[in-house]
mmCIF file with all atom_site columns, C-alpha atoms in Angstrom:
data_model
loop_
_atom_site.group_PDB
_atom_site.id
_atom_site.type_symbol
_atom_site.label_atom_id
_atom_site.label_alt_id
_atom_site.label_comp_id
_atom_site.label_asym_id
_atom_site.label_entity_id
_atom_site.label_seq_id
_atom_site.pdbx_PDB_ins_code
_atom_site.Cartn_x
_atom_site.Cartn_y
_atom_site.Cartn_z
_atom_site.occupancy
_atom_site.B_iso_or_equiv
_atom_site.pdbx_formal_charge
_atom_site.auth_seq_id
_atom_site.auth_comp_id
_atom_site.auth_asym_id
_atom_site.auth_atom_id
_atom_site.pdbx_PDB_model_num
ATOM 1   C CA . MET A 1 1   ? 36.478 29.920  -95.710  1.00 54.00 ? 1   MET A CA 1
ATOM 2   C CA . LEU A 1 2   ? 39.879 28.163  -95.344  1.00 57.00 ? 2   LEU A CA 1
ATOM 3   C CA . LEU A 1 3   ? 39.008 25.721  -98.099  1.00 58.00 ? 3   LEU A CA 1
ATOM 4   C CA . LEU A 1 4   ? 37.639 28.441  -100.410 1.00 60.00 ? 4   LEU A CA 1
ATOM 5   C CA . SER A 1 5   ? 40.710 30.753  -100.587 1.00 61.00 ? 5   SER A CA 1
ATOM 6   C CA . PRO A 1 6   ? 43.145 30.304  -103.422 1.00 61.00 ? 6   PRO A CA 1
ATOM 7   C CA . PRO A 1 7   ? 45.993 27.901  -102.787 1.00 59.00 ? 7   PRO A CA 1
ATOM 8   C CA . GLU A 1 8   ? 48.680 30.504  -103.098 1.00 57.00 ? 8   GLU A CA 1
ATOM 9   C CA . ALA A 1 9   ? 47.124 33.011  -100.707 1.00 53.00 ? 9   ALA A CA 1
ATOM 10  C CA . ALA A 1 10  ? 47.028 30.954  -97.902  1.00 57.00 ? 10  ALA A CA 1
ATOM 11  C CA . HIS A 1 11  ? 49.408 28.457  -96.388  1.00 69.00 ? 11  HIS A CA 1
ATOM 12  C CA . ALA A 1 12  ? 46.776 26.752  -94.140  1.00 68.00 ? 12  ALA A CA 1
ATOM 13  C CA . SER A 1 13  ? 47.769 24.397  -91.353  1.00 73.00 ? 13  SER A CA 1
ATOM 14  C CA . VAL A 1 14  ? 45.951 21.909  -89.120  1.00 74.00 ? 14  VAL A CA 1
ATOM 15  C CA . HIS A 1 15  ? 46.261 24.757  -86.468  1.00 79.00 ? 15  HIS A CA 1
ATOM 16  C CA . ASP A 1 16  ? 44.245 27.146  -88.490  1.00 77.00 ? 16  ASP A CA 1
ATOM 17  C CA . ALA A 1 17  ? 41.566 24.749  -89.358  1.00 76.00 ? 17  ALA A CA 1
ATOM 18  C CA . VAL A 1 18  ? 41.264 23.796  -85.432  1.00 81.00 ? 18  VAL A CA 1
ATOM 19  C CA . ALA A 1 19  ? 40.968 27.583  -84.611  1.00 81.00 ? 19  ALA A CA 1
ATOM 20  C CA . LEU A 1 20  ? 38.079 27.899  -86.969  1.00 79.00 ? 20  LEU A CA 1
ATOM 21  C CA . VAL A 1 21  ? 35.918 24.965  -85.423  1.00 83.00 ? 21  VAL A CA 1
ATOM 22  C CA . SER A 1 22  ? 36.999 25.095  -81.836  1.00 85.00 ? 22  SER A CA 1
ATOM 23  C CA . GLY A 1 23  ? 34.299 27.513  -80.786  1.00 85.00 ? 23  GLY A CA 1
ATOM 24  C CA . ARG A 1 24  ? 31.560 25.408  -81.999  1.00 87.00 ? 24  ARG A CA 1
ATOM 25  C CA . LEU A 1 25  ? 33.264 22.176  -80.736  1.00 87.00 ? 25  LEU A CA 1
ATOM 26  C CA . MET A 1 26  ? 33.595 23.561  -77.351  1.00 90.00 ? 26  MET A CA 1
ATOM 27  C CA . THR A 1 27  ? 30.060 24.606  -77.295  1.00 91.00 ? 27  THR A CA 1
ATOM 28  C CA . ARG A 1 28  ? 28.765 21.011  -78.503  1.00 91.00 ? 28  ARG A CA 1
ATOM 29  C CA . LEU A 1 29  ? 31.108 19.521  -75.826  1.00 90.00 ? 29  LEU A CA 1
ATOM 30  C CA . ALA A 1 30  ? 29.644 21.865  -72.933  1.00 92.00 ? 30  ALA A CA 1
ATOM 31  C CA . GLN A 1 31  ? 26.067 20.922  -74.229  1.00 92.00 ? 31  GLN A CA 1
ATOM 32  C CA . GLY A 1 32  ? 26.722 17.306  -74.157  1.00 91.00 ? 32  GLY A CA 1
ATOM 33  C CA . ALA A 1 33  ? 28.257 17.310  -70.642  1.00 93.00 ? 33  ALA A CA 1
ATOM 34  C CA . GLY A 1 34  ? 25.180 19.401  -69.410  1.00 92.00 ? 34  GLY A CA 1
ATOM 35  C CA . TYR A 1 35  ? 22.947 16.776  -70.967  1.00 91.00 ? 35  TYR A CA 1
ATOM 36  C CA . ALA A 1 36  ? 24.848 13.911  -69.361  1.00 91.00 ? 36  ALA A CA 1
ATOM 37  C CA . ASP A 1 37  ? 24.706 15.656  -65.888  1.00 92.00 ? 37  ASP A CA 1
ATOM 38  C CA . ALA A 1 38  ? 20.838 15.976  -66.297  1.00 91.00 ? 38  ALA A CA 1
ATOM 39  C CA . LEU A 1 39  ? 20.355 12.497  -67.219  1.00 90.00 ? 39  LEU A CA 1
ATOM 40  C CA . ARG A 1 40  ? 22.634 11.392  -64.394  1.00 89.00 ? 40  ARG A CA 1
ATOM 41  C CA . THR A 1 41  ? 20.406 13.396  -61.874  1.00 89.00 ? 41  THR A CA 1
ATOM 42  C CA . GLU A 1 42  ? 17.075 11.914  -63.237  1.00 89.00 ? 42  GLU A CA 1
ATOM 43  C CA . LEU A 1 43  ? 18.632 8.392   -62.854  1.00 86.00 ? 43  LEU A CA 1
ATOM 44  C CA . SER A 1 44  ? 19.496 9.241   -59.443  1.00 84.00 ? 44  SER A CA 1
ATOM 45  C CA . LYS A 1 45  ? 15.998 10.535  -58.630  1.00 84.00 ? 45  LYS A CA 1
ATOM 46  C CA . GLU A 1 46  ? 14.508 7.179   -60.146  1.00 85.00 ? 46  GLU A CA 1
ATOM 47  C CA . GLN A 1 47  ? 16.731 5.112   -58.217  1.00 82.00 ? 47  GLN A CA 1
ATOM 48  C CA . GLU A 1 48  ? 15.770 6.674   -54.949  1.00 79.00 ? 48  GLU A CA 1
ATOM 49  C CA . ASN A 1 49  ? 12.057 6.445   -55.820  1.00 82.00 ? 49  ASN A CA 1
ATOM 50  C CA . GLY A 1 50  ? 12.505 2.791   -56.700  1.00 86.00 ? 50  GLY A CA 1
ATOM 51  C CA . ARG A 1 51  ? 14.178 2.127   -53.577  1.00 88.00 ? 51  ARG A CA 1
ATOM 52  C CA . LEU A 1 52  ? 11.650 3.900   -51.467  1.00 89.00 ? 52  LEU A CA 1
ATOM 53  C CA . LEU A 1 53  ? 8.699  2.327   -53.134  1.00 90.00 ? 53  LEU A CA 1
ATOM 54  C CA . ARG A 1 54  ? 10.115 -1.129  -52.590  1.00 90.00 ? 54  ARG A CA 1
ATOM 55  C CA . LEU A 1 55  ? 10.476 -0.355  -48.789  1.00 93.00 ? 55  LEU A CA 1
ATOM 56  C CA . VAL A 1 56  ? 6.784  0.849   -48.675  1.00 92.00 ? 56  VAL A CA 1
ATOM 57  C CA . LEU A 1 57  ? 5.635  -2.077  -50.598  1.00 91.00 ? 57  LEU A CA 1
ATOM 58  C CA . LYS A 1 58  ? 7.333  -4.443  -47.955  1.00 92.00 ? 58  LYS A CA 1
ATOM 59  C CA . LEU A 1 59  ? 5.941  -2.460  -45.171  1.00 93.00 ? 59  LEU A CA 1
ATOM 60  C CA . GLY A 1 60  ? 2.471  -2.617  -46.431  1.00 91.00 ? 60  GLY A CA 1
ATOM 61  C CA . LEU A 1 61  ? 2.708  -6.366  -47.292  1.00 89.00 ? 61  LEU A CA 1
ATOM 62  C CA . ALA A 1 62  ? 4.030  -7.069  -43.855  1.00 88.00 ? 62  ALA A CA 1
ATOM 63  C CA . THR A 1 63  ? 1.444  -5.187  -42.062  1.00 88.00 ? 63  THR A CA 1
ATOM 64  C CA . SER A 1 64  ? -1.710 -5.685  -43.874  1.00 85.00 ? 64  SER A CA 1
ATOM 65  C CA . ARG A 1 65  ? -1.648 -9.713  -43.798  1.00 81.00 ? 65  ARG A CA 1
ATOM 66  C CA . PRO A 1 66  ? -3.667 -11.139 -41.031  1.00 81.00 ? 66  PRO A CA 1
ATOM 67  C CA . SER A 1 67  ? -2.079 -14.659 -41.636  1.00 79.00 ? 67  SER A CA 1
ATOM 68  C CA . LEU A 1 68  ? -0.146 -17.053 -43.635  1.00 78.00 ? 68  LEU A CA 1
ATOM 69  C CA . PRO A 1 69  ? -0.998 -20.655 -44.540  1.00 75.00 ? 69  PRO A CA 1
ATOM 70  C CA . ALA A 1 70  ? 1.613  -22.045 -42.106  1.00 74.00 ? 70  ALA A CA 1
ATOM 71  C CA . ASN A 1 71  ? 1.044  -19.315 -39.480  1.00 74.00 ? 71  ASN A CA 1
ATOM 72  C CA . GLU A 1 72  ? -2.403 -18.237 -38.672  1.00 78.00 ? 72  GLU A CA 1
ATOM 73  C CA . SER A 1 73  ? -1.155 -15.867 -35.865  1.00 78.00 ? 73  SER A CA 1
ATOM 74  C CA . TYR A 1 74  ? 1.159  -13.980 -38.308  1.00 75.00 ? 74  TYR A CA 1
ATOM 75  C CA . GLY A 1 75  ? -0.556 -10.659 -38.072  1.00 77.00 ? 75  GLY A CA 1
ATOM 76  C CA . ASP A 1 76  ? -0.798 -10.710 -34.091  1.00 80.00 ? 76  ASP A CA 1
ATOM 77  C CA . HIS A 1 77  ? 3.050  -11.182 -33.860  1.00 84.00 ? 77  HIS A CA 1
ATOM 78  C CA . PRO A 1 78  ? 4.928  -8.360  -31.864  1.00 86.00 ? 78  PRO A CA 1
ATOM 79  C CA . ASP A 1 79  ? 7.129  -7.863  -34.766  1.00 88.00 ? 79  ASP A CA 1
ATOM 80  C CA . ARG A 1 80  ? 3.948  -6.791  -36.973  1.00 88.00 ? 80  ARG A CA 1
ATOM 81  C CA . TYR A 1 81  ? 2.776  -4.508  -34.172  1.00 89.00 ? 81  TYR A CA 1
ATOM 82  C CA . LEU A 1 82  ? 6.117  -2.616  -34.234  1.00 92.00 ? 82  LEU A CA 1
ATOM 83  C CA . LEU A 1 83  ? 5.675  -2.296  -38.036  1.00 92.00 ? 83  LEU A CA 1
ATOM 84  C CA . ARG A 1 84  ? 2.054  -0.960  -37.650  1.00 90.00 ? 84  ARG A CA 1
ATOM 85  C CA . LEU A 1 85  ? 3.307  1.629   -35.021  1.00 92.00 ? 85  LEU A CA 1
ATOM 86  C CA . PHE A 1 86  ? 5.901  2.537   -37.621  1.00 93.00 ? 86  PHE A CA 1
ATOM 87  C CA . GLN A 1 87  ? 3.283  3.051   -40.301  1.00 91.00 ? 87  GLN A CA 1
ATOM 88  C CA . ASP A 1 88  ? 1.365  5.387   -37.909  1.00 88.00 ? 88  ASP A CA 1
ATOM 89  C CA . LEU A 1 89  ? 4.614  7.452   -37.465  1.00 88.00 ? 89  LEU A CA 1
ATOM 90  C CA . LEU A 1 90  ? 4.759  7.822   -41.260  1.00 89.00 ? 90  LEU A CA 1
ATOM 91  C CA . TYR A 1 91  ? 1.143  8.215   -42.248  1.00 86.00 ? 91  TYR A CA 1
ATOM 92  C CA . GLY A 1 92  ? -0.867 9.138   -38.916  1.00 79.00 ? 92  GLY A CA 1
ATOM 93  C CA . SER A 1 93  ? 0.873  12.223  -37.623  1.00 79.00 ? 93  SER A CA 1
ATOM 94  C CA . SER A 1 94  ? -1.320 15.110  -36.287  1.00 79.00 ? 94  SER A CA 1
ATOM 95  C CA . ASP A 1 95  ? -0.818 18.232  -34.617  1.00 80.00 ? 95  ASP A CA 1
ATOM 96  C CA . GLU A 1 96  ? -2.109 19.526  -31.251  1.00 83.00 ? 96  GLU A CA 1
ATOM 97  C CA . GLU A 1 97  ? -5.744 20.017  -32.357  1.00 87.00 ? 97  GLU A CA 1
ATOM 98  C CA . GLY A 1 98  ? -5.722 16.628  -34.178  1.00 81.00 ? 98  GLY A CA 1
ATOM 99  C CA . ARG A 1 99  ? -5.562 17.943  -37.589  1.00 87.00 ? 99  ARG A CA 1
ATOM 100 C CA . PRO A 1 100 ? -3.498 15.483  -39.921  1.00 86.00 ? 100 PRO A CA 1
ATOM 101 C CA . LEU A 1 101 ? -0.095 16.485  -40.774  1.00 84.00 ? 101 LEU A CA 1
ATOM 102 C CA . ILE A 1 102 ? 1.205  15.981  -44.154  1.00 84.00 ? 102 ILE A CA 1
ATOM 103 C CA . SER A 1 103 ? 4.949  15.996  -44.444  1.00 84.00 ? 103 SER A CA 1
ATOM 104 C CA . PHE A 1 104 ? 6.478  14.237  -47.204  1.00 88.00 ? 104 PHE A CA 1
ATOM 105 C CA . ALA A 1 105 ? 9.883  15.071  -46.253  1.00 88.00 ? 105 ALA A CA 1
ATOM 106 C CA . GLN A 1 106 ? 9.587  13.588  -42.695  1.00 89.00 ? 106 GLN A CA 1
ATOM 107 C CA . ALA A 1 107 ? 8.246  10.271  -44.236  1.00 89.00 ? 107 ALA A CA 1
ATOM 108 C CA . VAL A 1 108 ? 11.011 10.251  -46.666  1.00 90.00 ? 108 VAL A CA 1
ATOM 109 C CA . HIS A 1 109 ? 13.496 10.857  -43.968  1.00 92.00 ? 109 HIS A CA 1
ATOM 110 C CA . ALA A 1 110 ? 12.141 8.384   -41.759  1.00 93.00 ? 110 ALA A CA 1
ATOM 111 C CA . LEU A 1 111 ? 12.140 5.758   -44.841  1.00 93.00 ? 111 LEU A CA 1
ATOM 112 C CA . ASN A 1 112 ? 15.640 6.777   -45.698  1.00 92.00 ? 112 ASN A CA 1
ATOM 113 C CA . LYS A 1 113 ? 16.813 5.896   -42.109  1.00 95.00 ? 113 LYS A CA 1
ATOM 114 C CA . LEU A 1 114 ? 14.746 2.521   -42.199  1.00 95.00 ? 114 LEU A CA 1
ATOM 115 C CA . ASP A 1 115 ? 16.345 1.610   -45.441  1.00 93.00 ? 115 ASP A CA 1
ATOM 116 C CA . LEU A 1 116 ? 19.966 2.275   -44.212  1.00 92.00 ? 116 LEU A CA 1
ATOM 117 C CA . GLY A 1 117 ? 19.083 0.595   -40.755  1.00 93.00 ? 117 GLY A CA 1
ATOM 118 C CA . HIS A 1 118 ? 20.393 3.710   -39.029  1.00 94.00 ? 118 HIS A CA 1
ATOM 119 C CA . ASP A 1 119 ? 21.086 3.481   -35.509  1.00 94.00 ? 119 ASP A CA 1
ATOM 120 C CA . GLY A 1 120 ? 19.112 6.502   -34.521  1.00 94.00 ? 120 GLY A CA 1
ATOM 121 C CA . ARG A 1 121 ? 15.949 5.975   -32.673  1.00 95.00 ? 121 ARG A CA 1
ATOM 122 C CA . ALA A 1 122 ? 12.141 6.457   -33.410  1.00 93.00 ? 122 ALA A CA 1
ATOM 123 C CA . LEU A 1 123 ? 9.592  6.919   -30.737  1.00 92.00 ? 123 LEU A CA 1
ATOM 124 C CA . LEU A 1 124 ? 6.547  4.984   -31.896  1.00 91.00 ? 124 LEU A CA 1
ATOM 125 C CA . THR A 1 125 ? 3.013  5.442   -30.233  1.00 87.00 ? 125 THR A CA 1
ATOM 126 C CA . GLY A 1 126 ? 0.069  3.384   -30.411  1.00 81.00 ? 126 GLY A CA 1
ATOM 127 C CA . ARG A 1 127 ? -3.125 5.027   -31.281  1.00 75.00 ? 127 ARG A CA 1
ATOM 128 C CA . GLU A 1 128 ? -5.595 2.583   -29.210  1.00 76.00 ? 128 GLU A CA 1
ATOM 129 C CA . ASP A 1 129 ? -3.493 1.683   -26.313  1.00 76.00 ? 129 ASP A CA 1
ATOM 130 C CA . GLY A 1 130 ? -1.074 4.803   -26.132  1.00 79.00 ? 130 GLY A CA 1
ATOM 131 C CA . ALA A 1 131 ? 1.801  2.524   -25.863  1.00 82.00 ? 131 ALA A CA 1
ATOM 132 C CA . MET A 1 132 ? 5.197  4.198   -26.494  1.00 90.00 ? 132 MET A CA 1
ATOM 133 C CA . VAL A 1 133 ? 8.074  2.101   -27.768  1.00 91.00 ? 133 VAL A CA 1
ATOM 134 C CA . LEU A 1 134 ? 11.570 3.519   -28.388  1.00 94.00 ? 134 LEU A CA 1
ATOM 135 C CA . VAL A 1 135 ? 13.316 1.514   -31.182  1.00 95.00 ? 135 VAL A CA 1
ATOM 136 C CA . SER A 1 136 ? 16.019 1.976   -33.585  1.00 95.00 ? 136 SER A CA 1
ATOM 137 C CA . TYR A 1 137 ? 15.617 2.090   -37.342  1.00 96.00 ? 137 TYR A CA 1
ATOM 138 C CA . HIS A 1 138 ? 18.268 -0.744  -37.408  1.00 96.00 ? 138 HIS A CA 1
ATOM 139 C CA . GLU A 1 139 ? 16.005 -3.008  -35.185  1.00 96.00 ? 139 GLU A CA 1
ATOM 140 C CA . LEU A 1 140 ? 13.246 -1.970  -37.277  1.00 96.00 ? 140 LEU A CA 1
ATOM 141 C CA . LYS A 1 141 ? 14.702 -2.885  -40.519  1.00 96.00 ? 141 LYS A CA 1
ATOM 142 C CA . GLN A 1 142 ? 15.710 -6.253  -39.119  1.00 95.00 ? 142 GLN A CA 1
ATOM 143 C CA . VAL A 1 143 ? 11.946 -6.742  -38.012  1.00 94.00 ? 143 VAL A CA 1
ATOM 144 C CA . LEU A 1 144 ? 10.755 -5.687  -41.548  1.00 95.00 ? 144 LEU A CA 1
ATOM 145 C CA . GLU A 1 145 ? 13.269 -8.065  -43.394  1.00 94.00 ? 145 GLU A CA 1
ATOM 146 C CA . ARG A 1 146 ? 12.180 -10.945 -41.201  1.00 92.00 ? 146 ARG A CA 1
ATOM 147 C CA . SER A 1 147 ? 8.398  -10.168 -41.559  1.00 90.00 ? 147 SER A CA 1
ATOM 148 C CA . PHE A 1 148 ? 8.843  -10.055 -45.364  1.00 91.00 ? 148 PHE A CA 1
ATOM 149 C CA . GLY A 1 149 ? 11.049 -13.092 -45.605  1.00 89.00 ? 149 GLY A CA 1
ATOM 150 C CA . GLU A 1 150 ? 8.242  -14.881 -43.883  1.00 88.00 ? 150 GLU A CA 1
ATOM 151 C CA . ILE A 1 151 ? 5.772  -13.884 -46.455  1.00 88.00 ? 151 ILE A CA 1
ATOM 152 C CA . ALA A 1 152 ? 8.204  -14.611 -49.332  1.00 87.00 ? 152 ALA A CA 1
ATOM 153 C CA . ALA A 1 153 ? 8.967  -18.082 -47.884  1.00 87.00 ? 153 ALA A CA 1
ATOM 154 C CA . ALA A 1 154 ? 5.111  -18.746 -47.666  1.00 85.00 ? 154 ALA A CA 1
ATOM 155 C CA . ALA A 1 155 ? 4.686  -17.594 -51.257  1.00 85.00 ? 155 ALA A CA 1
ATOM 156 C CA . GLU A 1 156 ? 7.329  -19.873 -52.627  1.00 85.00 ? 156 GLU A CA 1
ATOM 157 C CA . GLN A 1 157 ? 5.786  -23.078 -50.863  1.00 79.00 ? 157 GLN A CA 1
#
């Protein structure tokens, strides 16, 4: 409208032009900021998922391997026993009547503590022998890294 009016009828300035488009400009700016926030949130979720997946894969590799070429008794080491007990804590929980408990939140919480090497402790119990071990997540993380390091070193030979 500003450009369509006759030149003698209006003494338009930059301020007048900005006033006409500022509503749309602010709407587009808010939409762009909202979209950027949504992308940032999704990126954060994917980063979290990738971190936990990497941790679960390391745990699975360390506990499922019975031996290594240079170490036939790899799977029988006490470190692997601790990791298997931790896996039982994650995946083998049951209620008083023996029904399986499915708690994704509890598993993610325990994995986050393991990943951080938290000073908190976990009570690990053995299925077969009923052994009970109180161990910190920090110690478990060291055991996991050491066990995975052995596998990685064997893979590079």
